[in-house]
Short mmCIF file of C-alpha atoms in Angstrom, two decimals:
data_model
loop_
_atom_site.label_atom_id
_atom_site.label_comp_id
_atom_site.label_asym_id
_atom_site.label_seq_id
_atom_site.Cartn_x
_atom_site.Cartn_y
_atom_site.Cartn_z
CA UNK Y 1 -2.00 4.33 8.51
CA UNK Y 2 -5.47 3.10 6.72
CA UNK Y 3 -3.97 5.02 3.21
CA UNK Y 4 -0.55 2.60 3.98
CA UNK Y 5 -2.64 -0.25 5.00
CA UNK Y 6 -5.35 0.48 1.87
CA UNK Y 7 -2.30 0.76 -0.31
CA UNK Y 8 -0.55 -2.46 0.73
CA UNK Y 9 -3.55 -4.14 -0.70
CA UNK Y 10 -3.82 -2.64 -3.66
CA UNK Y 11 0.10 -3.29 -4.44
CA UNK Y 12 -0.67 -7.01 -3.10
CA UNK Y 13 -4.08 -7.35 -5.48
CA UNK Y 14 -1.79 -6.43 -8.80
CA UNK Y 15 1.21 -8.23 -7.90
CA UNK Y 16 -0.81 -11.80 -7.23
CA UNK Y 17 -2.29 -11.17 -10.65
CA UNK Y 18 0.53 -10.16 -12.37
CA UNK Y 19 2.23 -13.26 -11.29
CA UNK Y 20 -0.76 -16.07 -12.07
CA UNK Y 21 -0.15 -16.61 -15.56
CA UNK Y 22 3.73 -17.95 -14.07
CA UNK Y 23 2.37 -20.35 -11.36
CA UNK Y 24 -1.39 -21.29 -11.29
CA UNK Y 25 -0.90 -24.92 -12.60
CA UNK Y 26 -0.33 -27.15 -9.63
CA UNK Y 27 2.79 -29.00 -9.99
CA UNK Y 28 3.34 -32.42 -10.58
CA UNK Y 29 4.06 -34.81 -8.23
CA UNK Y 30 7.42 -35.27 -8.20
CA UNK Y 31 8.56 -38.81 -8.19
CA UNK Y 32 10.35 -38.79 -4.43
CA UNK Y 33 13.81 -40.93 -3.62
CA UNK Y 34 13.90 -44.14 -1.83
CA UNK Y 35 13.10 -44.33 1.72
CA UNK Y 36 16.31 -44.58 4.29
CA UNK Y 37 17.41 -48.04 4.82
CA UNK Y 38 16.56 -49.12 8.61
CA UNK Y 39 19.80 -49.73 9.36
CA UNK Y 40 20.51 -45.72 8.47
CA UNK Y 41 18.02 -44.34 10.76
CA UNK Y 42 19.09 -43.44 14.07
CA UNK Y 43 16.44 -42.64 16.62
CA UNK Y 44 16.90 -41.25 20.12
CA UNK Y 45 16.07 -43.21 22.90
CA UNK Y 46 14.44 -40.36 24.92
CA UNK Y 47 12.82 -38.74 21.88
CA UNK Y 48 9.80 -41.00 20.72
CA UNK Y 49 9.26 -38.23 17.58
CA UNK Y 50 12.41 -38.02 15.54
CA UNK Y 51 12.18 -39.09 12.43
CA UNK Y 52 14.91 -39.52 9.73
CA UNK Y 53 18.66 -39.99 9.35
CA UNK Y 54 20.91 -37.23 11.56
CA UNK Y 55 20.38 -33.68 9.31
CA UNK Y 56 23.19 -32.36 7.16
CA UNK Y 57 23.34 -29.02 5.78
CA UNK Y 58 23.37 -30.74 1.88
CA UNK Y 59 20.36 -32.54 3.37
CA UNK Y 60 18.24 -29.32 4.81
CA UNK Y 61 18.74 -27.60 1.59
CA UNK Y 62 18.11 -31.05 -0.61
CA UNK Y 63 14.63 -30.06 -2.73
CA UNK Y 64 13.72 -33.60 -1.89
CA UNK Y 65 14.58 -35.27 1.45
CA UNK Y 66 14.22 -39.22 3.23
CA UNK Y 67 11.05 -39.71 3.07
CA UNK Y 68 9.41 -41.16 -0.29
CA UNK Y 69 5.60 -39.21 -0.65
CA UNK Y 70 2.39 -39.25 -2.00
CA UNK Y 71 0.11 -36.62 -3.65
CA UNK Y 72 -3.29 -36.93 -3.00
CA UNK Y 73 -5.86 -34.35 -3.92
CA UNK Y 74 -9.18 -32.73 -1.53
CA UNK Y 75 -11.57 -32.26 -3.09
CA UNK Y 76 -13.59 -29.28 -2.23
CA UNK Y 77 -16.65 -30.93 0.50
CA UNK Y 78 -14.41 -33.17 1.78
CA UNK Y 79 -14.45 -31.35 5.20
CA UNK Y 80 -16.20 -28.14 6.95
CA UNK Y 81 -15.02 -24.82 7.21
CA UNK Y 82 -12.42 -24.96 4.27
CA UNK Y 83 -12.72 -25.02 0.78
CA UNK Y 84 -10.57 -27.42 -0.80
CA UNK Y 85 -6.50 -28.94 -0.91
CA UNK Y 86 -3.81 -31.44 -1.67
CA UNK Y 87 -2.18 -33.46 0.93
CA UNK Y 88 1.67 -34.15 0.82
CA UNK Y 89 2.18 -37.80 2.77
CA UNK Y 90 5.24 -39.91 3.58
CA UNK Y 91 4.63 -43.69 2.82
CA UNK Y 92 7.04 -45.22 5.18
CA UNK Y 93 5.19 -45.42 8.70
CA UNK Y 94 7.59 -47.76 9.76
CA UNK Y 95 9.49 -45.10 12.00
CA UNK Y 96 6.03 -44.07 13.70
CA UNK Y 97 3.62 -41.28 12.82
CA UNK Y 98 4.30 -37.71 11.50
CA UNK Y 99 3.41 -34.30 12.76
CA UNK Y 100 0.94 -32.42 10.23
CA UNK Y 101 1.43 -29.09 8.58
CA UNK Y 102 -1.37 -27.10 6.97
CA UNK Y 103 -0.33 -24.16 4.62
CA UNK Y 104 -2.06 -21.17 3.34
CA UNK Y 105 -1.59 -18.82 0.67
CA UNK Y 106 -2.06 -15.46 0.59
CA UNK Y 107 -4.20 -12.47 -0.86
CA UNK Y 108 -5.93 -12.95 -4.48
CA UNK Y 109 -3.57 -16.33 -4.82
CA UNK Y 110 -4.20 -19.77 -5.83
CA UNK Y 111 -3.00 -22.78 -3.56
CA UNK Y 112 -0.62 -23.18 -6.44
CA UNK Y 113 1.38 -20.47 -5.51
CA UNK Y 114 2.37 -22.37 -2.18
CA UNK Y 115 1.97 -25.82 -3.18
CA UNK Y 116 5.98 -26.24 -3.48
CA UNK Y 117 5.95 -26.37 0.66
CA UNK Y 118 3.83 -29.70 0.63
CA UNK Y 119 6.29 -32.03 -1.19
CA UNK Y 120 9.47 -30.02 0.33
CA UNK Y 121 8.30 -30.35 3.87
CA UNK Y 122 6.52 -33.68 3.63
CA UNK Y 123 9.78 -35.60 2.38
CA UNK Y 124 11.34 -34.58 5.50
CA UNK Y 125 9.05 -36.54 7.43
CA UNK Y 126 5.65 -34.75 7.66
CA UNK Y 127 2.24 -34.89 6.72
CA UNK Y 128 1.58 -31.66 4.86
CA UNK Y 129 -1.85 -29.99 3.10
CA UNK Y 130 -2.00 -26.73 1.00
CA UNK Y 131 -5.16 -25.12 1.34
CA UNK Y 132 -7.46 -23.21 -1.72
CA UNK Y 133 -9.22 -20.41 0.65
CA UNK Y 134 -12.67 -20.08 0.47
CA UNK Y 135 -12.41 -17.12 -1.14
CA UNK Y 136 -9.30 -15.43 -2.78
CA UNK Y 137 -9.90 -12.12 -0.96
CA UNK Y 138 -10.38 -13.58 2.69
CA UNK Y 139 -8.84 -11.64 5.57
CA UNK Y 140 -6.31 -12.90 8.01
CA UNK Y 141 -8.69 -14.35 10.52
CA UNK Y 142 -11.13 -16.51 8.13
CA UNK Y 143 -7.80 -17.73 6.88
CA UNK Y 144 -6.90 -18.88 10.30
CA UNK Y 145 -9.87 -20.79 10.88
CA UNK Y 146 -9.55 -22.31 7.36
CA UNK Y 147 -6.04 -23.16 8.42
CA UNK Y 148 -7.37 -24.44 11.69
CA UNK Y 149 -10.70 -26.30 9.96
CA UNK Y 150 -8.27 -27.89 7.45
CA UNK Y 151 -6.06 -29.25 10.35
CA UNK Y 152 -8.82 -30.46 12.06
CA UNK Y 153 -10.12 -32.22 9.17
CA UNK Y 154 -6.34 -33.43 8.18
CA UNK Y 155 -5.98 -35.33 11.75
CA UNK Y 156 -9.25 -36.46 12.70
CA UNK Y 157 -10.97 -37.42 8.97
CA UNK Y 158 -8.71 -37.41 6.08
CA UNK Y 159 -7.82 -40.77 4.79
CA UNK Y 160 -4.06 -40.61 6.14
CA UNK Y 161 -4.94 -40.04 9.66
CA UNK Y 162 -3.39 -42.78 10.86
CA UNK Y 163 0.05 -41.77 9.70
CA UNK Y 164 -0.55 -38.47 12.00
CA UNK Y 165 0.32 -37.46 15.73
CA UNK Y 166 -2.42 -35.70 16.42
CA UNK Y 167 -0.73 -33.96 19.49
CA UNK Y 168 2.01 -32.53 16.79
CA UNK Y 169 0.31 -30.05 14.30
CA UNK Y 170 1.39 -26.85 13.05
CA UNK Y 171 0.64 -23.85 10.51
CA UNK Y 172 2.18 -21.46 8.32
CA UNK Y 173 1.05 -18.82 5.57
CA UNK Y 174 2.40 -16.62 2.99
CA UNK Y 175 0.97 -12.92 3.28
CA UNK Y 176 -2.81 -12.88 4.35
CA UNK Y 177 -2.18 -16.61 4.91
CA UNK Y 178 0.60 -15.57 7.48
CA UNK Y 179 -1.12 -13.22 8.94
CA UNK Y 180 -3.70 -15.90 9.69
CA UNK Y 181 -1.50 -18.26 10.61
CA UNK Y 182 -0.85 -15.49 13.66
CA UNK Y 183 -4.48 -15.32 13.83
CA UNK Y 184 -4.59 -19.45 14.28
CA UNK Y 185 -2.16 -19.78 16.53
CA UNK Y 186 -3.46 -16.80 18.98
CA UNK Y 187 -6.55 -19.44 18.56
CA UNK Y 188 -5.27 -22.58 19.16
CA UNK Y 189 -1.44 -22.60 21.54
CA UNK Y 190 -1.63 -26.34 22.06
CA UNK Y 191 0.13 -25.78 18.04
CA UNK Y 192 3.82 -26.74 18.16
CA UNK Y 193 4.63 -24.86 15.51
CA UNK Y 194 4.00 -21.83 13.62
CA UNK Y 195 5.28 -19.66 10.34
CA UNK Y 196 4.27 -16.77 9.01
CA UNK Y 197 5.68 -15.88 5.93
CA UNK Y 198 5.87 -11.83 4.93
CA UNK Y 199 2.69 -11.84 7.00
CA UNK Y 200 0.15 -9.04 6.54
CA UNK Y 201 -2.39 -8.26 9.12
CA UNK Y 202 -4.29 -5.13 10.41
CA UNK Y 203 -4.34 -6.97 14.15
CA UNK Y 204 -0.87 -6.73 15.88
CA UNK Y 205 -1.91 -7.85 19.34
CA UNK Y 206 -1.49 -11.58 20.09
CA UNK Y 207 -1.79 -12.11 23.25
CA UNK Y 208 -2.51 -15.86 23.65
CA UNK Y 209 0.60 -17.37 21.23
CA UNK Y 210 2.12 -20.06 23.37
CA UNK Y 211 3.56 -21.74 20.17
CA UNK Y 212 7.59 -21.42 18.79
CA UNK Y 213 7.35 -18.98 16.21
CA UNK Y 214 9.22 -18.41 13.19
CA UNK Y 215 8.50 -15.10 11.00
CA UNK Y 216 10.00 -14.91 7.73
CA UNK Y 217 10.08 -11.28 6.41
CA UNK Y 218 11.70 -9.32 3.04
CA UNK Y 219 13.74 -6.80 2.43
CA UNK Y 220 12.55 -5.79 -0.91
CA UNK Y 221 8.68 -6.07 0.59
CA UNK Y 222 6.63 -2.96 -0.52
CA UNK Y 223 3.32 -5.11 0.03
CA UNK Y 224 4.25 -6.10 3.58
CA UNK Y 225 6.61 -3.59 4.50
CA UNK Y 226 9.31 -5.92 7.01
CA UNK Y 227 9.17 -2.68 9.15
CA UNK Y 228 6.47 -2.20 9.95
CA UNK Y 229 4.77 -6.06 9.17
CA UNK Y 230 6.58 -9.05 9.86
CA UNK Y 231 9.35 -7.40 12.79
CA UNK Y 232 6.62 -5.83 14.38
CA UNK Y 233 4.67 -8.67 14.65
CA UNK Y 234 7.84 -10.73 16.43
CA UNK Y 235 8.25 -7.99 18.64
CA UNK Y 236 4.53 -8.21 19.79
CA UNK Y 237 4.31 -11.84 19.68
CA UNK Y 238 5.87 -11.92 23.98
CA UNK Y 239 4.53 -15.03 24.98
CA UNK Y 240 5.35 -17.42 22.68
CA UNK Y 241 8.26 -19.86 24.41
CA UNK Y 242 10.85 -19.07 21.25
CA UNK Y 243 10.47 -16.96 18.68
CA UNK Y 244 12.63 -16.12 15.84
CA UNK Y 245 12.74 -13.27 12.90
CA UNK Y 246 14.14 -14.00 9.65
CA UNK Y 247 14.91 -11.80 7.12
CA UNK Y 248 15.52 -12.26 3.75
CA UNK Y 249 18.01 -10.62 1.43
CA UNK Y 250 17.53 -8.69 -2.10
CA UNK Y 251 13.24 -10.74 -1.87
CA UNK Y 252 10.60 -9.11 -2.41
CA UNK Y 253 6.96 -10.23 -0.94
CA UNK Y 254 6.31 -13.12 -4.13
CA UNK Y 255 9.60 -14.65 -2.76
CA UNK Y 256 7.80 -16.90 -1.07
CA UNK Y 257 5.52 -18.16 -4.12
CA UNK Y 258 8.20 -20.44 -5.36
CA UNK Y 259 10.97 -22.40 -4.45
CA UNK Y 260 14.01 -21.14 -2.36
CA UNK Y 261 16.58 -22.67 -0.05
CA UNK Y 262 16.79 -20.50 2.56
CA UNK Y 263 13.15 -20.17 3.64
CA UNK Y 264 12.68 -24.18 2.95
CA UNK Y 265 16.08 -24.57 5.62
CA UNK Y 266 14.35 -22.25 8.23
CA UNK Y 267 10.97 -23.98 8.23
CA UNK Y 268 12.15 -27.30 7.85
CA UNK Y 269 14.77 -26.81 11.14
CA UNK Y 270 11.79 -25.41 12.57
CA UNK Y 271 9.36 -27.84 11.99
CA UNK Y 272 11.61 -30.80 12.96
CA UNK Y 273 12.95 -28.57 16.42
CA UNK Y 274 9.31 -27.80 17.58
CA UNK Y 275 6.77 -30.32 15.79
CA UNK Y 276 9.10 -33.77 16.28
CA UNK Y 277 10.91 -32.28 19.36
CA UNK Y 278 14.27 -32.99 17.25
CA UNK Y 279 17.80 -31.52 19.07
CA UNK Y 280 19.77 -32.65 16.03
CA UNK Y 281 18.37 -29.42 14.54
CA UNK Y 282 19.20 -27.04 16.68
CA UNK Y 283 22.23 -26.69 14.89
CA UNK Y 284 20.54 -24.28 12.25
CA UNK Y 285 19.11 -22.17 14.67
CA UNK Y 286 21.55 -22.02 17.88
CA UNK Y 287 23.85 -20.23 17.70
CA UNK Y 288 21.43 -17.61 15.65
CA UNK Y 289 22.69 -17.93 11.84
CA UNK Y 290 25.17 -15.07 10.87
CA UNK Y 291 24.20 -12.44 7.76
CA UNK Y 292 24.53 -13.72 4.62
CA UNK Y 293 23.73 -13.81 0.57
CA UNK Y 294 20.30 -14.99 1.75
CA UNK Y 295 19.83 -13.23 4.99
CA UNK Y 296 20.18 -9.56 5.74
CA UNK Y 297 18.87 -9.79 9.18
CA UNK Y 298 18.27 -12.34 12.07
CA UNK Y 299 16.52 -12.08 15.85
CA UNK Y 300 15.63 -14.94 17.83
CA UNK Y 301 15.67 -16.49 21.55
CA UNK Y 302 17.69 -19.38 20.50
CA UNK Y 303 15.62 -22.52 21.41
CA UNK Y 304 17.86 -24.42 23.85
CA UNK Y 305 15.10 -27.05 24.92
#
């Protein structure tokens, strides 16, 4: 187990760097559509949280949805107990406040590698930061109190905390970042949300999860084996309320560094069925989606309400 384990890193250590020269300039902020007319959004009476017009599958999978956003960069000692980010924000309050999202990469990588999650989350209707770890070589737990410092920071200091619920937060994480984001939400269960993407972790005992989970894994994963990573985490994780397991087809662990449709429909159903309380998207996730080009295999409890 420790060679596997000792291994894993190693394979995770050269693939980060082989991939830097492709990704470590931050993107640009992309110049977002115009906000929904009034007249298009419909909001439940009994559900004070939804935001947005009624979810399509062309609008899931959009790269950009409703919601026109900012980009605003943190600078590192803006808060305590994380280094430094960029925050994602919609500009329309006029439907209420947003749940928040903090994000964290994984193992020897640059916030750039995850930064596509802040724009492609927040113009769904949520306040979203991607987090530069302290170090590039933290483990799984400093990286869930980074996630957890950052949140803290995001909702109770940051200059758009006023566009947040504060009772509405969640966390995800690619790799070391998702096995953190475990680690974080074993922490804190008053989180409504949480994703762990190919998570890596040497701790498979989480006893304290009371938070919908959603835990994205790869087929093609020789740094995170599925196996024995990211399925055996679900299977341990037996108090969280719903739980799902997701995983990919022909992706390898660096899937998750850049842009893809499939994981961005996933969190985004999950985000808006857990963190806004939103029915209209449990249509993505129950019934359980079916095998396909994009996913090879698919467990959950199937979050009824």
């Amino acid at each position: 187990m420790h060679r596997n384990l000792a291994r894993s890193v190693r394979l995770l250590s050269v693939a980060s760097v082989l991939a830097a020269g492709a990704a470590l300039a931050p993107p640009a902020s992309a110049a977002a559509p115009a906000r929904p007319a009034a007249a298009a959004v419909q909001r439940a009476a009994d559900n004070p949280y939804q935001r947005g017009p009624a979810p399509t599958e062309a609008s899931i999978t959009a790269e950009k949805g409703p919601f026109a956003i900012e980009t605003i960069p943190v600078p590192a000692g803006s808060g305590t107990g994380f280094n430094k980010g960029t925050v994602y924000a919609p500009t329309d309050t006029s439907q209420g406040t947003f749940g928040a999202i903090v994000v964290s990469p994984g193992f020897v990588s640059p916030e750039a590698w995850i930064s596509w999650y802040g724009p492609r989350l927040a113009s769904q209707g949520f306040v979203v930061m991607t987090l530069e770890t302290n170090s590039l070589v933290d483990v799984p737990a400093s990286r869930g109190d980074q996630l957890l410092a950052a949140l803290d920071w995001l909702t109770g200091k940051s200059g758009v905390k006023n566009r947040i619920d504060t009772s509405r937060t969640a966390v995800m994480g690619h790799s070391m970042g998702g096995g953190g984001t475990l680690e974080a939400a074993n922490k804190r269960p008053s989180l409504k949300a949480d994703i762990p993407l190919a998570p890596w972790d040497t701790n498979y005992s989480f006893p304290n999860i009371r938070t919908p989970t959603l835990i994205m894994g790869a087929d093609n994963d020789f740094i995170a084996p599925a196996s024995s990573m990211a399925e055996s985490y679900y299977n341990n994780v037996r108090t969280a309320p719903e739980k799902a397991y997701l995983l990919l087809r022909n992706a390898g662990h660096m899937t998750f560094t850049s842009p893809n449709t499939t994981i961005a429909k996933y969190s985004i159903a999950w985000m808006k069925r857990f963190v806004d309380n939103d029915t209209r998207y449990d249509q993505f996730l129950c019934p359980a989606p079916k095998p396909d080009a994009g996913i090879a295999k698919y467990l959950d409890t199937c979050p009824n309400g």
